[in-house]
Tab-separated table of C-alpha atoms in Angstrom:
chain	number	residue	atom	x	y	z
A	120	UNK	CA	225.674	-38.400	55.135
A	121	UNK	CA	223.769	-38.746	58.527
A	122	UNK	CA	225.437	-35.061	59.528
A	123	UNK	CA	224.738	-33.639	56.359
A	124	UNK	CA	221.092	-33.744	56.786
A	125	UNK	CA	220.949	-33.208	60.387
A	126	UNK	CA	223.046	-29.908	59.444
A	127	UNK	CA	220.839	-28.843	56.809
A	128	UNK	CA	217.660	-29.430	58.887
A	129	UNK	CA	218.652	-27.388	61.685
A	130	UNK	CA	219.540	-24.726	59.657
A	131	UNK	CA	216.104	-25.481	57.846
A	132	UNK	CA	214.999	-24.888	61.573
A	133	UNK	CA	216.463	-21.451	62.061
A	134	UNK	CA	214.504	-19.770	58.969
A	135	UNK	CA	211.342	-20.747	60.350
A	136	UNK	CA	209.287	-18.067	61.795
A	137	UNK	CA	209.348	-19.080	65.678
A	138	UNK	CA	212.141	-21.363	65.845
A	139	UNK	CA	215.397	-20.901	66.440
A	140	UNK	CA	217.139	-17.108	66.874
A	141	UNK	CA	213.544	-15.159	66.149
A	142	UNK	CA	212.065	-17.014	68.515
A	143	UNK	CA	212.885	-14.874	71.377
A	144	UNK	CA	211.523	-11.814	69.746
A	145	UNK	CA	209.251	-9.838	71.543
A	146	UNK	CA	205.901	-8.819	69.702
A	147	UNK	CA	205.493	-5.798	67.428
A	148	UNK	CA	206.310	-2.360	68.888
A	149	UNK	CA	203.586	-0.929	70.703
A	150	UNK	CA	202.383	2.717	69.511
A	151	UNK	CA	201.599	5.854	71.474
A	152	UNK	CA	199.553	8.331	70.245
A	153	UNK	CA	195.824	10.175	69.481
A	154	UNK	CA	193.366	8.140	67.596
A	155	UNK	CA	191.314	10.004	65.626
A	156	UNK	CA	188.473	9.617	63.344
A	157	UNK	CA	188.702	10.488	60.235
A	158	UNK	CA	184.938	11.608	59.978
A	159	UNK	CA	185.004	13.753	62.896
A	160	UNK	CA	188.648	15.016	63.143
A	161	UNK	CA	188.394	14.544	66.446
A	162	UNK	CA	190.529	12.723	69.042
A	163	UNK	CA	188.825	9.605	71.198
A	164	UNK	CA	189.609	11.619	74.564
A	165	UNK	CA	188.949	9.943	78.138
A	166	UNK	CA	186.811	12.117	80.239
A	167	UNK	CA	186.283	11.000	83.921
A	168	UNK	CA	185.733	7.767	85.720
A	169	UNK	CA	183.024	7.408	88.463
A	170	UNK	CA	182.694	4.608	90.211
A	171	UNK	CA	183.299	1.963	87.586
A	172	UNK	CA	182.033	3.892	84.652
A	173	UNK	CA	184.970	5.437	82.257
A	174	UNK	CA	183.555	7.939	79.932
A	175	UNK	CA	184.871	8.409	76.163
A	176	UNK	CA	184.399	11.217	74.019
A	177	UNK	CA	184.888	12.635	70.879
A	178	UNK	CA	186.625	16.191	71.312
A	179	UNK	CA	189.042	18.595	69.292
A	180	UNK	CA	192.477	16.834	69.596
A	181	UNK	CA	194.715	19.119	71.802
A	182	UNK	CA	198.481	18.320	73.128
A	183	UNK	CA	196.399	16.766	76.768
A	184	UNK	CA	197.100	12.918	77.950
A	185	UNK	CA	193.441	12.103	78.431
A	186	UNK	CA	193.604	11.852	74.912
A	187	UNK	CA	196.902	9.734	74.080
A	188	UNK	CA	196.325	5.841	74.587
A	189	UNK	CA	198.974	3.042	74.139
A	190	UNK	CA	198.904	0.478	71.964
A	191	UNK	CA	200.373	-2.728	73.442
A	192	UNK	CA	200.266	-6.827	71.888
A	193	UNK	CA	198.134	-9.176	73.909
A	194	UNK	CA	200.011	-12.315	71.913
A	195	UNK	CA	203.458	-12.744	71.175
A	196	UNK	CA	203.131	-13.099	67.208
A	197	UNK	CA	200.973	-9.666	67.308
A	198	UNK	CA	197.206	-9.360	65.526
A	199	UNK	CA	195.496	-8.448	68.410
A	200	UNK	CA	196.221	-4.940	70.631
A	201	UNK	CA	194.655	-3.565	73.489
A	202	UNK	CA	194.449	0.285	73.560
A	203	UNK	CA	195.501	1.504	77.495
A	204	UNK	CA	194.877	5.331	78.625
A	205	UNK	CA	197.226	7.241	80.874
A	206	UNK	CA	195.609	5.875	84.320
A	207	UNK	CA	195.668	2.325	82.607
A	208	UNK	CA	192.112	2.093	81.670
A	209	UNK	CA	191.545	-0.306	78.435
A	210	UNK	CA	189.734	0.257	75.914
A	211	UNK	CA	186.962	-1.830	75.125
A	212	UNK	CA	183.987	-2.416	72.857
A	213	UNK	CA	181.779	1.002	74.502
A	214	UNK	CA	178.358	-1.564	73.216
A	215	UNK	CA	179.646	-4.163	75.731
A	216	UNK	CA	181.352	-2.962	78.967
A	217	UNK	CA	182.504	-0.011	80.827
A	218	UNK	CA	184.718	-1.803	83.168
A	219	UNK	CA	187.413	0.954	84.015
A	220	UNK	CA	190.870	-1.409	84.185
A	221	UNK	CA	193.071	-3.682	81.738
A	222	UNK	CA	192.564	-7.305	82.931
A	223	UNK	CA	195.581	-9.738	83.142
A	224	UNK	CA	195.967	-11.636	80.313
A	225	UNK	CA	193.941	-11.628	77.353
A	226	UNK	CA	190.737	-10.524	77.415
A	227	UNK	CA	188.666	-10.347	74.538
A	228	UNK	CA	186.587	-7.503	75.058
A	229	UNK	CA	189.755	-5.182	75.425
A	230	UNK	CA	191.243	-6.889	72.460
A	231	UNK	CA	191.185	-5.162	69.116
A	232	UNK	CA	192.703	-5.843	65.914
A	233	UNK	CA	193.800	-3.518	63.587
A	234	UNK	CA	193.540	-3.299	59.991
A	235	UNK	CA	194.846	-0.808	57.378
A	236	UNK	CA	192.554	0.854	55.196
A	237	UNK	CA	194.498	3.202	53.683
A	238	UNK	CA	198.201	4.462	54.460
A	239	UNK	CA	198.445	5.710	58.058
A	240	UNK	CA	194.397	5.256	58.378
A	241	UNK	CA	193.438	1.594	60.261
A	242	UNK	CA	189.846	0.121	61.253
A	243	UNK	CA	189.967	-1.184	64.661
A	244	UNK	CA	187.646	-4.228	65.530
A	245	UNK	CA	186.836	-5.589	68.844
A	246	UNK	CA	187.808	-9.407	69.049
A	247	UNK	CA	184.996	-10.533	71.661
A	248	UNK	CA	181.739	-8.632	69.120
A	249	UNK	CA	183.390	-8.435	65.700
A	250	UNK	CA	181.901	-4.730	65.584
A	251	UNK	CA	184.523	-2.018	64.575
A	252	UNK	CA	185.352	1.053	66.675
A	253	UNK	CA	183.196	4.117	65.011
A	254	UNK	CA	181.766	7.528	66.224
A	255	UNK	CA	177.978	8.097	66.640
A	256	UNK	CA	176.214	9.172	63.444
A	257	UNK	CA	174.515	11.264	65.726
A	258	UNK	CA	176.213	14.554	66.056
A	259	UNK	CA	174.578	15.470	69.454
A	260	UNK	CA	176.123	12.180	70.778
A	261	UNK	CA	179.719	13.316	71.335
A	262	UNK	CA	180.375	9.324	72.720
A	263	UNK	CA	182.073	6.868	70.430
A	264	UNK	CA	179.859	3.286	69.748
A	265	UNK	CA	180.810	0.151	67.560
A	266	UNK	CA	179.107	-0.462	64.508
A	267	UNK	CA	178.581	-3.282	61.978
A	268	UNK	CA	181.408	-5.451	60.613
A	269	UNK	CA	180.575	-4.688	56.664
A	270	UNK	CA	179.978	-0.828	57.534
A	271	UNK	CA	183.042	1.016	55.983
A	272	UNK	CA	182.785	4.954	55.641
A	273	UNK	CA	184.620	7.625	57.565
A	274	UNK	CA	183.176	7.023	60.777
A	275	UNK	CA	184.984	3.717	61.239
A	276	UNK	CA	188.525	4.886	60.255
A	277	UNK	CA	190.916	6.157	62.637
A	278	UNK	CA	193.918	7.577	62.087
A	279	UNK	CA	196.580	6.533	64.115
A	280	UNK	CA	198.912	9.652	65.326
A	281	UNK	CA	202.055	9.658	67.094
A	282	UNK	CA	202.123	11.805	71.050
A	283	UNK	CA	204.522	13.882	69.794
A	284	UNK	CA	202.762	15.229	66.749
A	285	UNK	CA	200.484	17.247	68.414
Protein backbone atom coordinates (compact mmCIF):
# COMPACT_ATOMS: atom_id res chain seq x y z
CA UNK A 1 0.00 0.00 0.00
CA UNK A 2 2.99 2.22 1.19
CA UNK A 3 4.29 2.10 -2.77
CA UNK A 4 1.06 2.70 -4.08
CA UNK A 5 0.81 6.10 -2.73
CA UNK A 6 4.33 7.03 -2.95
CA UNK A 7 3.80 6.05 -6.82
CA UNK A 8 0.81 8.01 -7.26
CA UNK A 9 2.28 11.10 -5.50
CA UNK A 10 5.22 11.36 -7.57
CA UNK A 11 3.40 11.10 -10.50
CA UNK A 12 0.99 13.71 -8.76
CA UNK A 13 4.46 15.57 -8.70
CA UNK A 14 5.22 15.47 -12.39
CA UNK A 15 1.83 17.33 -13.52
CA UNK A 16 2.61 20.15 -11.45
CA UNK A 17 3.67 23.21 -13.19
CA UNK A 18 7.50 23.47 -12.00
CA UNK A 19 8.16 20.13 -10.78
CA UNK A 20 9.34 17.38 -12.26
CA UNK A 21 10.10 17.14 -16.38
CA UNK A 22 8.74 21.00 -17.06
CA UNK A 23 10.79 22.14 -14.66
CA UNK A 24 13.77 22.59 -16.76
CA UNK A 25 11.93 24.62 -19.29
CA UNK A 26 13.29 27.70 -20.27
CA UNK A 27 10.88 30.83 -20.23
CA UNK A 28 8.58 31.86 -23.08
CA UNK A 29 10.18 32.52 -26.49
CA UNK A 30 11.48 35.83 -26.80
CA UNK A 31 10.11 37.99 -29.91
CA UNK A 32 11.91 40.11 -32.46
CA UNK A 33 10.35 42.64 -34.19
CA UNK A 34 8.93 46.59 -34.73
CA UNK A 35 6.62 47.85 -32.12
CA UNK A 36 4.32 50.05 -33.31
CA UNK A 37 1.55 52.16 -32.15
CA UNK A 38 -1.46 51.72 -33.25
CA UNK A 39 -2.39 55.54 -33.06
CA UNK A 40 0.50 56.70 -34.91
CA UNK A 41 1.41 53.81 -37.30
CA UNK A 42 4.61 54.44 -36.55
CA UNK A 43 7.55 52.28 -35.38
CA UNK A 44 9.34 53.16 -31.74
CA UNK A 45 12.80 53.69 -33.67
CA UNK A 46 16.19 54.33 -31.63
CA UNK A 47 17.88 57.41 -32.82
CA UNK A 48 21.40 58.14 -31.35
CA UNK A 49 23.05 57.85 -28.01
CA UNK A 50 25.26 60.69 -26.58
CA UNK A 51 26.90 60.34 -23.73
CA UNK A 52 24.42 58.43 -21.62
CA UNK A 53 21.31 59.77 -23.20
CA UNK A 54 19.50 57.17 -25.79
CA UNK A 55 16.97 58.94 -27.83
CA UNK A 56 13.50 57.25 -28.96
CA UNK A 57 11.32 58.28 -31.58
CA UNK A 58 8.33 57.78 -33.29
CA UNK A 59 9.09 57.46 -37.18
CA UNK A 60 7.55 55.70 -40.39
CA UNK A 61 8.46 51.98 -39.86
CA UNK A 62 11.05 51.06 -42.61
CA UNK A 63 13.03 47.53 -43.03
CA UNK A 64 16.23 49.54 -40.63
CA UNK A 65 17.50 47.78 -37.17
CA UNK A 66 17.30 50.97 -35.15
CA UNK A 67 13.87 50.13 -35.20
CA UNK A 68 13.64 46.22 -34.37
CA UNK A 69 14.02 45.51 -30.48
CA UNK A 70 14.04 42.03 -28.77
CA UNK A 71 11.88 40.86 -26.48
CA UNK A 72 13.58 38.65 -23.85
CA UNK A 73 12.02 37.09 -20.07
CA UNK A 74 13.61 38.60 -17.01
CA UNK A 75 11.97 35.46 -14.82
CA UNK A 76 11.87 32.00 -15.62
CA UNK A 77 7.90 31.51 -15.44
CA UNK A 78 7.63 34.70 -17.94
CA UNK A 79 5.19 37.98 -17.09
CA UNK A 80 7.72 40.36 -17.18
CA UNK A 81 10.06 41.26 -20.57
CA UNK A 82 12.59 43.66 -21.15
CA UNK A 83 12.64 45.18 -24.70
CA UNK A 84 16.71 45.29 -25.94
CA UNK A 85 17.72 47.36 -29.25
CA UNK A 86 20.37 46.22 -31.68
CA UNK A 87 23.46 47.83 -29.63
CA UNK A 88 21.77 46.28 -26.42
CA UNK A 89 20.20 49.33 -25.08
CA UNK A 90 16.90 48.49 -22.85
CA UNK A 91 14.10 49.93 -22.94
CA UNK A 92 12.81 51.65 -20.10
CA UNK A 93 10.04 53.81 -18.71
CA UNK A 94 11.27 57.30 -21.07
CA UNK A 95 9.37 59.37 -17.60
CA UNK A 96 12.07 57.72 -15.42
CA UNK A 97 15.56 57.10 -16.91
CA UNK A 98 17.62 57.35 -19.94
CA UNK A 99 20.31 55.09 -18.84
CA UNK A 100 21.65 53.68 -22.28
CA UNK A 101 22.43 49.71 -21.20
CA UNK A 102 20.41 46.48 -19.97
CA UNK A 103 21.48 45.92 -16.31
CA UNK A 104 22.22 42.33 -15.02
CA UNK A 105 19.50 40.85 -13.55
CA UNK A 106 16.22 42.23 -13.08
CA UNK A 107 15.70 45.58 -13.04
CA UNK A 108 12.50 47.07 -12.70
CA UNK A 109 12.65 50.05 -14.65
CA UNK A 110 13.60 47.97 -17.87
CA UNK A 111 10.94 45.51 -16.96
CA UNK A 112 7.65 45.59 -18.78
CA UNK A 113 4.77 43.41 -18.86
CA UNK A 114 2.70 42.80 -21.57
CA UNK A 115 -0.89 42.51 -21.93
CA UNK A 116 -3.21 41.71 -24.88
CA UNK A 117 -5.76 44.02 -25.82
CA UNK A 118 -6.88 42.77 -28.78
CA UNK A 119 -5.44 39.91 -31.15
CA UNK A 120 -1.85 40.71 -32.16
CA UNK A 121 -2.28 44.36 -30.36
CA UNK A 122 -0.62 44.31 -26.47
CA UNK A 123 -0.30 47.30 -23.82
CA UNK A 124 3.07 47.32 -22.41
CA UNK A 125 3.49 48.57 -18.71
CA UNK A 126 6.59 49.42 -16.94
CA UNK A 127 6.95 47.25 -13.67
CA UNK A 128 9.00 49.91 -11.49
CA UNK A 129 5.92 53.14 -12.36
CA UNK A 130 2.86 51.11 -13.32
CA UNK A 131 2.49 53.73 -16.32
CA UNK A 132 1.99 52.06 -19.81
CA UNK A 133 4.22 52.69 -22.83
CA UNK A 134 2.21 55.45 -25.10
CA UNK A 135 3.16 58.14 -27.75
CA UNK A 136 2.88 61.91 -26.99
CA UNK A 137 -0.57 63.36 -27.62
CA UNK A 138 1.37 66.03 -28.87
CA UNK A 139 2.02 65.64 -32.51
CA UNK A 140 5.07 68.04 -32.60
CA UNK A 141 6.64 65.71 -29.94
CA UNK A 142 7.84 62.87 -32.17
CA UNK A 143 9.30 61.13 -28.54
CA UNK A 144 7.35 58.34 -26.96
CA UNK A 145 6.26 59.05 -22.89
CA UNK A 146 4.26 56.73 -20.41
CA UNK A 147 0.95 57.58 -19.46
CA UNK A 148 -1.65 56.68 -16.81
CA UNK A 149 -2.49 53.10 -15.80
CA UNK A 150 -6.52 53.46 -16.50
CA UNK A 151 -5.75 55.47 -19.88
CA UNK A 152 -6.71 53.01 -22.74
CA UNK A 153 -7.08 54.53 -26.38
CA UNK A 154 -4.84 54.07 -29.37
CA UNK A 155 -1.94 55.74 -28.11
CA UNK A 156 -1.18 53.02 -25.58
CA UNK A 157 -1.50 49.98 -27.93
CA UNK A 158 1.28 48.60 -29.76
CA UNK A 159 1.30 46.22 -32.14
CA UNK A 160 3.77 43.74 -31.91
CA UNK A 161 5.40 42.86 -35.54
CA UNK A 162 7.71 40.25 -36.48
CA UNK A 163 11.62 41.59 -38.26
CA UNK A 164 10.83 39.86 -41.10
CA UNK A 165 7.52 41.44 -41.98
CA UNK A 166 8.76 44.51 -43.00
Amino acid sequence: MYRILVAVACAAALLLPGTGADAAVAPEPTFSGYLINQQSGQCLTRISQRHVHVYLLMQPCVYDQTQVFTQRPTTVKGGLFEFVDYVGTCLRDPDLSRAPYCTDGPDPEQEWSVAAVSPGVYRLTNHLSGHVLAISDDPADPAPGTNYPGYDDASVHWQLLPKDAI
